[in-house]
XYZ file of C-alpha atoms in Angstrom:
492
model
C 101.780 86.996 137.216
C 103.645 89.797 136.060
C 107.113 88.443 137.247
C 109.461 91.058 138.965
C 109.837 93.676 136.167
C 109.161 97.126 136.757
C 105.290 97.742 137.044
C 103.231 99.732 134.602
C 102.165 103.311 135.519
C 98.852 103.603 137.024
C 97.073 106.795 136.150
C 95.724 108.716 139.299
C 93.154 111.006 138.985
C 95.436 113.756 139.322
C 97.258 112.453 136.020
C 93.888 112.303 134.559
C 92.922 116.001 135.408
C 96.144 117.387 134.203
C 95.541 115.355 130.403
C 92.048 116.761 130.698
C 93.365 120.244 131.407
C 96.094 119.886 128.633
C 93.662 118.757 126.063
C 91.332 122.012 127.018
C 94.354 124.111 126.770
C 95.369 122.867 123.608
C 92.238 123.213 122.095
C 91.797 126.710 123.094
C 95.226 127.709 121.376
C 94.316 125.805 118.464
C 91.288 127.866 118.249
C 93.400 131.276 118.065
C 95.896 130.107 115.738
C 93.276 128.550 113.625
C 91.058 131.751 113.451
C 94.459 133.787 112.654
C 94.958 131.530 109.756
C 91.510 132.205 108.216
C 92.378 135.750 108.219
C 95.299 135.103 106.483
C 94.823 132.705 103.923
C 91.052 133.219 103.467
C 87.961 131.212 104.033
C 88.099 128.966 101.212
C 91.592 127.705 101.906
C 90.881 127.498 105.493
C 87.696 125.259 105.299
C 89.872 122.969 102.640
C 92.997 122.290 104.376
C 93.325 124.126 107.925
C 89.890 123.197 109.452
C 89.997 119.531 108.922
C 93.478 119.515 111.258
C 92.793 117.541 114.710
C 95.261 118.357 117.233
C 97.118 115.613 118.947
C 99.233 116.065 122.138
C 102.815 117.069 122.725
C 105.484 114.534 123.614
C 107.153 116.204 126.796
C 110.436 114.211 126.010
C 110.840 115.678 122.467
C 108.514 118.698 122.766
C 106.911 117.588 119.920
C 103.133 118.639 118.680
C 101.364 116.066 116.850
C 98.641 117.175 114.130
C 96.613 115.085 112.264
C 94.836 115.329 108.997
C 92.086 112.510 107.795
C 94.107 111.605 104.718
C 97.518 111.284 103.412
C 97.075 113.361 100.722
C 95.591 116.197 102.913
C 98.509 115.623 105.371
C 101.006 115.769 102.407
C 99.649 119.012 101.209
C 99.453 120.643 104.166
C 102.913 119.896 105.050
C 104.192 121.137 101.805
C 102.606 124.386 102.083
C 101.323 125.245 105.363
C 104.025 123.266 107.875
C 106.400 126.473 108.553
C 103.359 128.423 108.938
C 102.076 126.292 111.325
C 105.237 125.558 113.071
C 105.734 129.310 113.734
C 102.213 130.130 115.055
C 102.626 127.149 117.446
C 106.149 128.292 118.783
C 104.616 131.821 119.094
C 101.924 130.514 121.158
C 103.974 127.949 122.984
C 107.582 129.252 123.207
C 108.578 125.659 124.718
C 107.413 123.498 121.383
C 110.739 122.427 119.298
C 108.713 120.737 116.738
C 105.415 120.523 114.937
C 104.739 116.768 113.102
C 101.933 116.783 110.717
C 100.747 113.243 109.827
C 97.737 111.094 109.292
C 95.140 110.290 111.885
C 96.308 107.193 113.595
C 93.960 104.360 112.476
C 92.215 105.779 109.211
C 92.646 102.979 106.887
C 93.726 103.521 103.444
C 91.481 103.067 100.972
C 91.347 100.069 98.446
C 92.667 101.489 95.122
C 93.224 100.682 91.398
C 95.250 97.437 92.051
C 97.623 96.356 89.473
C 99.634 93.203 88.778
C 99.141 89.650 87.327
C 97.322 86.775 89.820
C 95.626 83.889 89.141
C 92.615 85.427 88.880
C 94.090 88.569 86.544
C 92.405 89.075 83.161
C 93.664 90.580 79.929
C 93.409 94.111 78.457
C 94.661 95.764 75.743
C 96.680 99.218 76.371
C 98.887 100.983 73.897
C 99.006 97.745 71.603
C 100.392 95.522 74.369
C 98.404 92.861 76.628
C 98.252 93.743 80.329
C 97.136 91.977 83.497
C 94.533 93.389 85.837
C 93.455 91.470 88.806
C 89.708 90.403 89.103
C 89.382 91.674 92.425
C 90.302 95.173 91.816
C 87.691 97.924 91.795
C 85.130 98.277 88.958
C 83.544 94.617 88.754
C 80.254 94.365 87.572
C 77.605 93.952 90.013
C 77.173 90.131 89.159
C 80.780 89.838 90.147
C 80.274 91.475 93.836
C 77.224 89.345 94.456
C 77.711 88.105 97.991
C 80.568 90.019 99.352
C 77.983 91.854 101.640
C 79.131 95.965 100.594
C 77.525 97.826 97.755
C 79.344 97.376 94.886
C 82.311 99.420 93.808
C 81.933 101.438 97.390
C 78.873 102.632 96.786
C 76.622 103.049 100.170
C 73.382 101.016 99.841
C 71.562 103.524 101.915
C 72.356 106.414 99.409
C 70.000 105.550 96.365
C 66.931 107.333 94.309
C 64.572 105.579 96.666
C 65.627 107.625 99.716
C 66.452 110.725 97.796
C 63.963 113.669 98.783
C 62.988 116.034 96.139
C 62.038 119.543 96.099
C 62.574 122.691 94.571
C 66.049 123.410 95.440
C 67.288 120.121 93.979
C 64.561 118.724 90.996
C 66.912 119.815 88.254
C 69.961 117.706 89.814
C 67.756 114.885 90.772
C 65.822 114.533 87.329
C 69.493 114.970 85.462
C 71.021 112.279 87.764
C 67.910 109.607 86.924
C 68.580 110.312 83.116
C 72.025 109.658 83.720
C 71.633 106.417 85.172
C 68.558 105.623 82.713
C 69.074 102.606 79.837
C 68.729 105.365 77.147
C 72.043 107.632 76.336
C 71.641 110.510 78.024
C 71.635 113.991 76.211
C 74.560 115.864 78.015
C 77.851 114.599 79.174
C 79.055 114.835 81.344
C 77.170 115.775 84.202
C 78.171 117.976 86.939
C 76.721 118.266 90.293
C 77.527 121.434 92.127
C 76.489 121.904 95.667
C 77.615 123.227 99.270
C 78.592 120.725 101.585
C 75.649 118.542 102.805
C 73.310 119.132 100.132
C 72.970 115.695 98.661
C 75.832 115.566 95.632
C 76.981 112.365 96.856
C 73.628 111.064 97.400
C 73.406 111.341 93.775
C 76.454 109.997 92.810
C 75.697 106.780 94.872
C 72.216 106.361 93.314
C 73.498 106.996 89.970
C 75.774 104.225 90.536
C 73.063 101.647 91.962
C 70.169 102.604 89.371
C 72.791 102.063 86.297
C 74.002 98.805 87.736
C 70.122 97.458 88.171
C 69.745 99.102 84.348
C 72.890 97.391 82.955
C 73.848 94.416 85.387
C 77.553 93.865 83.934
C 78.180 97.267 83.860
C 81.747 98.448 85.109
C 81.735 101.604 87.119
C 84.378 103.274 89.223
C 83.379 105.544 92.160
C 85.970 107.802 93.817
C 86.884 110.879 94.775
C 89.362 113.555 92.930
C 91.848 113.544 95.723
C 91.835 109.559 95.641
C 92.247 109.910 91.762
C 95.253 111.533 92.491
C 96.792 109.790 95.215
C 96.222 106.373 92.433
C 97.800 108.348 89.860
C 100.918 109.231 91.632
C 101.191 105.781 93.146
C 101.228 104.233 89.604
C 103.755 106.701 88.619
C 106.012 105.761 91.152
C 105.375 102.167 90.335
C 105.757 102.367 86.415
C 102.437 101.148 86.274
C 100.619 103.908 84.121
C 99.798 101.895 81.111
C 97.654 99.623 83.733
C 96.052 102.761 85.233
C 94.935 104.192 82.062
C 94.042 100.894 80.776
C 92.202 100.324 83.725
C 90.231 103.304 84.051
C 89.261 103.910 80.293
C 87.577 100.165 80.440
C 84.980 101.526 82.531
C 80.965 101.985 81.865
C 80.584 104.653 84.019
C 83.168 107.140 86.057
C 81.478 108.910 89.551
C 84.194 111.648 90.588
C 83.644 113.405 93.813
C 84.759 116.534 95.360
C 86.352 117.788 91.962
C 87.808 120.685 93.814
C 90.341 118.868 95.072
C 91.922 118.069 91.397
C 94.851 120.506 91.979
C 98.413 120.864 91.793
C 99.676 117.594 89.838
C 99.651 118.727 86.225
C 99.820 115.439 85.076
C 96.923 113.957 87.101
C 95.089 116.570 85.528
C 96.073 115.602 82.036
C 95.214 111.692 82.629
C 91.837 113.156 83.663
C 91.089 114.966 80.746
C 92.546 111.918 78.277
C 90.276 109.817 80.586
C 87.278 111.938 79.838
C 87.839 112.609 76.149
C 88.625 108.693 75.718
C 85.164 107.625 77.407
C 83.098 110.404 76.087
C 84.408 109.212 72.372
C 82.819 105.469 73.458
C 79.987 106.673 74.554
C 80.531 106.113 78.261
C 79.113 108.250 80.749
C 80.737 110.335 83.495
C 79.546 112.260 86.486
C 81.539 114.790 88.889
C 80.508 116.576 91.765
C 81.904 119.800 93.378
C 81.102 122.565 95.929
C 81.617 125.419 93.234
C 81.149 125.772 89.606
C 83.822 124.419 87.219
C 84.867 128.352 86.419
C 85.438 128.760 89.839
C 87.966 125.370 90.543
C 91.179 126.783 91.611
C 94.546 125.240 90.357
C 92.718 123.456 87.372
C 93.877 124.110 83.515
C 91.457 125.746 81.185
C 91.235 122.366 79.036
C 89.780 120.324 82.011
C 87.825 123.237 82.934
C 86.342 123.312 79.118
C 85.448 119.518 79.569
C 83.808 119.672 82.808
C 81.579 122.397 81.935
C 80.694 121.010 78.429
C 77.492 118.959 79.369
C 75.329 119.930 82.184
C 76.092 121.633 84.997
C 73.519 121.034 87.618
C 72.859 123.218 90.872
C 71.672 122.144 94.238
C 70.408 125.098 96.113
C 70.034 124.912 99.640
C 67.089 123.424 100.875
C 63.814 125.439 101.680
C 62.130 125.103 104.919
C 59.467 122.955 102.869
C 62.143 120.305 101.442
C 63.957 120.282 105.269
C 60.371 119.488 106.602
C 59.375 116.795 104.059
C 62.777 115.216 104.665
C 62.747 115.001 108.105
C 59.273 113.058 107.903
C 60.786 110.954 105.216
C 63.683 109.908 107.877
C 61.141 109.351 110.497
C 59.632 106.301 108.850
C 62.920 104.730 109.893
C 62.216 105.360 113.521
C 58.629 103.895 114.035
C 57.502 103.749 116.688
C 59.033 106.301 118.135
C 57.393 109.509 118.394
C 58.242 112.938 117.067
C 55.825 115.820 117.884
C 54.769 118.250 114.917
C 56.354 121.166 116.850
C 59.605 119.339 117.184
C 59.777 118.567 113.477
C 58.531 122.066 112.982
C 61.497 123.622 115.229
C 64.249 121.462 113.607
C 63.207 122.128 109.957
C 63.398 125.883 110.826
C 66.106 125.822 113.114
C 69.036 123.700 111.072
C 69.290 125.604 107.932
C 72.730 125.371 106.961
C 72.892 121.863 105.142
C 71.008 118.596 104.967
C 73.299 116.348 106.311
C 73.455 118.340 109.791
C 69.491 118.518 109.686
C 69.260 114.720 109.474
C 72.283 114.115 112.033
C 70.386 116.180 114.575
C 67.104 114.472 114.164
C 69.383 111.140 114.563
C 71.187 112.418 117.539
C 67.978 113.477 119.270
C 65.907 110.001 118.757
C 68.996 108.135 119.517
C 69.347 110.345 123.142
C 65.611 109.332 123.962
C 65.421 106.189 122.915
C 68.509 105.241 124.963
C 67.740 107.488 128.164
C 63.895 106.430 127.749
C 62.804 110.157 127.530
C 60.107 111.389 125.220
C 60.929 113.498 122.407
C 59.862 117.022 123.288
C 60.843 120.740 122.105
C 62.658 121.072 125.456
C 64.830 117.914 124.950
C 65.706 119.305 121.376
C 66.644 122.327 122.662
C 68.715 121.110 125.344
C 70.309 118.115 123.472
C 71.410 119.886 120.108
C 72.544 123.120 121.577
C 75.627 122.929 119.359
C 73.845 122.309 116.264
C 71.420 124.962 116.742
C 74.083 127.726 117.838
C 75.755 126.723 114.559
C 72.501 127.638 112.709
C 71.337 129.867 113.903
C 71.115 133.190 112.326
C 71.025 136.417 114.624
C 67.427 138.149 114.217
C 66.897 140.950 115.795
C 63.605 142.162 117.031
C 63.788 145.540 115.264
C 64.200 143.239 112.188
C 61.197 141.412 113.103
C 59.200 144.638 113.471
C 60.120 145.855 110.085
C 59.423 142.307 108.213
C 55.644 142.435 109.734
C 55.038 146.183 109.457
C 55.639 145.930 105.574
C 53.776 142.647 105.461
C 50.912 143.849 106.918
C 51.278 147.675 105.283
C 51.166 149.518 109.158
C 53.581 152.007 110.565
C 56.508 151.107 112.292
C 55.269 153.167 115.196
C 52.402 151.290 115.781
C 54.926 148.434 117.241
C 55.119 151.007 120.171
C 51.887 152.608 120.286
C 49.156 152.218 122.689
C 46.230 151.749 119.770
C 44.455 148.873 120.054
C 42.414 148.709 116.688
C 42.380 144.955 115.548
C 44.554 146.137 112.198
C 47.564 147.156 114.567
C 47.021 144.856 117.591
C 47.043 141.410 115.353
C 50.600 142.592 113.536
C 51.734 143.854 116.995
C 50.735 140.159 118.101
C 52.486 138.338 115.238
C 55.347 140.038 115.860
C 55.792 139.353 119.960
C 55.265 135.955 118.614
C 58.255 135.863 115.986
C 60.518 137.359 118.536
C 59.948 134.837 121.025
C 60.521 132.072 118.469
C 63.518 133.464 116.434
C 65.160 135.414 119.253
C 66.495 134.138 122.511
C 65.037 137.146 124.077
C 63.190 136.580 127.576
C 58.682 137.909 127.754
C 60.088 140.908 129.405
C 62.838 141.635 127.080
C 60.637 141.395 124.211
C 58.090 143.600 126.124
C 60.412 146.243 126.652
C 60.750 146.713 122.803
C 57.088 146.776 122.146
C 56.407 150.197 123.662
C 57.810 148.886 127.541
C 54.530 146.255 127.449
C 54.488 144.064 130.724
C 55.530 140.382 129.958
C 52.308 138.899 130.549
C 51.012 140.821 127.427
C 53.977 139.100 125.083
C 53.034 135.899 127.117
C 49.280 136.027 125.728
C 50.001 137.262 122.172
C 52.743 134.088 121.810
C 49.610 131.831 122.981
C 47.041 133.614 121.035
C 49.100 133.128 117.741
C 50.088 129.767 118.746
C 46.179 128.946 118.949
C 45.281 131.013 115.699
C 47.834 129.151 113.772
C 45.962 125.744 114.645
C 42.528 126.778 113.308
C 43.210 129.927 111.133
C 44.660 128.713 107.764
C 44.934 132.248 106.961
C 47.128 133.085 109.993
C 49.367 130.196 109.511
C 49.992 130.848 105.955
C 50.923 134.514 107.431
C 53.306 133.247 109.580
C 55.321 130.779 107.593
C 55.547 133.438 104.928
C 56.983 135.926 107.401
C 59.511 132.847 109.000
C 60.723 132.146 105.222
C 61.291 136.213 104.626
C 63.146 136.368 107.929
C 65.228 133.094 107.789
C 66.038 133.520 104.020
C-alpha cells in the first residue's frame, strides 16, 4: 500500500509519443550539428571526439541538454576544447536552450586501474632507492595468481587468441610478428607497433600476444591498457602523490601492451613517463607492443622523442581485408553457429558487400544468425538484405553501370559501343551479359533500368543474362574466375 502521499505520474500514450518525437527531433538536430562540426574540425578530430557523443535529453525546468561520452577522459577532453563550440551550435539550433552539459555516459563503470597503497596482501617493490608497498590484487599479476577468477588474465578477452585469428595476405606480416613477440625466444625487433584502421584486428592481436606470452611464461607479469587509460592513471597518481609507486609498478612488467596509442596526446608529463618506461623496459629486455590507427609519424600532439621510440622497432601494417580473407573469416566464424545453415550465396554476399572492416563483417553475420534463430526463419539472401540494411548501406560503394561497362570492356578487350549495339557475335554477347549480371549484383538498379543502359533492351533480356551467368559460374571455372576478377576490380 502506498498510503496517502502523492501518486506517481503514470505516463500516457500521448506522453510516450511526445518523448519519442522529442528524441527524434534531437537526433535530427544533432545530425545537422555534427555534420557542420565535421566540416569545421576535419574528419580526424570529428571521428575521434565528436562522433562518439551521445545526445541525452533536455531538462524542461533548467533548459539543459546533456551530451554523453563513453569515458571520463573523453568527456573532459571534449569539454575543455569543444564545449563553447558545441554550446553555440546547439543554442543556434535551439534558442530556448540555456546550457549544454558534457559528462560521462550514465552507468559506465570506471575501469580497474593500477591500484596503489598498503594492505595485508601487499608485496614489496624497490623504486628510487626506497621500499614501496604494492597491492597483490593490482593488475599485472601472473597467470597462476589470477587462476579461478573466471576472467581472462589482466583484462584479456579469452576469445581473442591466435587460434581464432584468421590470417591472409592483408595481415600476414602483423600476425607473424605478433607470434614472434609472444614466443619464448627473444624477438629481433622491439617494440612492435601494429597499425590498422578500426576493426581490422589489431586489438585481437594484442590480446592474442598476451595469451600466448602467458602460456609460454606462466609467471610473467603483463599489463594491457589503452593509451587513454594510461594517461588517466598517471594523472591520478600525480594528484595522489603516488608517482613513485606508479613508475615502480609499471616498470615491473615483463610485457606491456598499449592499445589506441593515438590517444596519448596532450599531457607532456604522461608522454615523458611513457618514454622513460619504454627505455627502462627495453634496457632490461622486456617486451612492448603498441597499436594505433595510424603510423607513428602521423600521431598528433606527440613529442618527437616518443615518436622515435615507437617507430624504432617494427611497424607492422594491417591492410583492409580483401574479399578472400573476408570470405575465410565468415566461414571460420560459422563453425561457432553449427548447426545453423548459412547458404553459400549469403556468405558470398556478405563478404562482397561488407568491406569496410572485419568487425562490421562479423557483426553482420552475428546479427543475421541471431535474427534467424530467434524468429525461426531460415537464413537467406532476402533475409540478409532485409535485416542488414544499416550495415549494407554504410559499406556499399556507389558503383555505376557506366563504370561496370567500362571495366568489362577493358577486361574482355571489346569496344565500349558493343554494350549498346545489336551485334550478336559470341565475343560481344558474353561480355555484355557479364556486364548485365554485374549491374544487377553491384547496383540497386531494376531490370528495366539496366536494360535501358544497354541499348534499350527489354527487362526479360537482362533477366536471361543474369540467370545465364549465375548458371555458368557453377559449371565453368573460367567464367567464375572472370567474374571474381571483375568484382575485385570494381570493389577495390
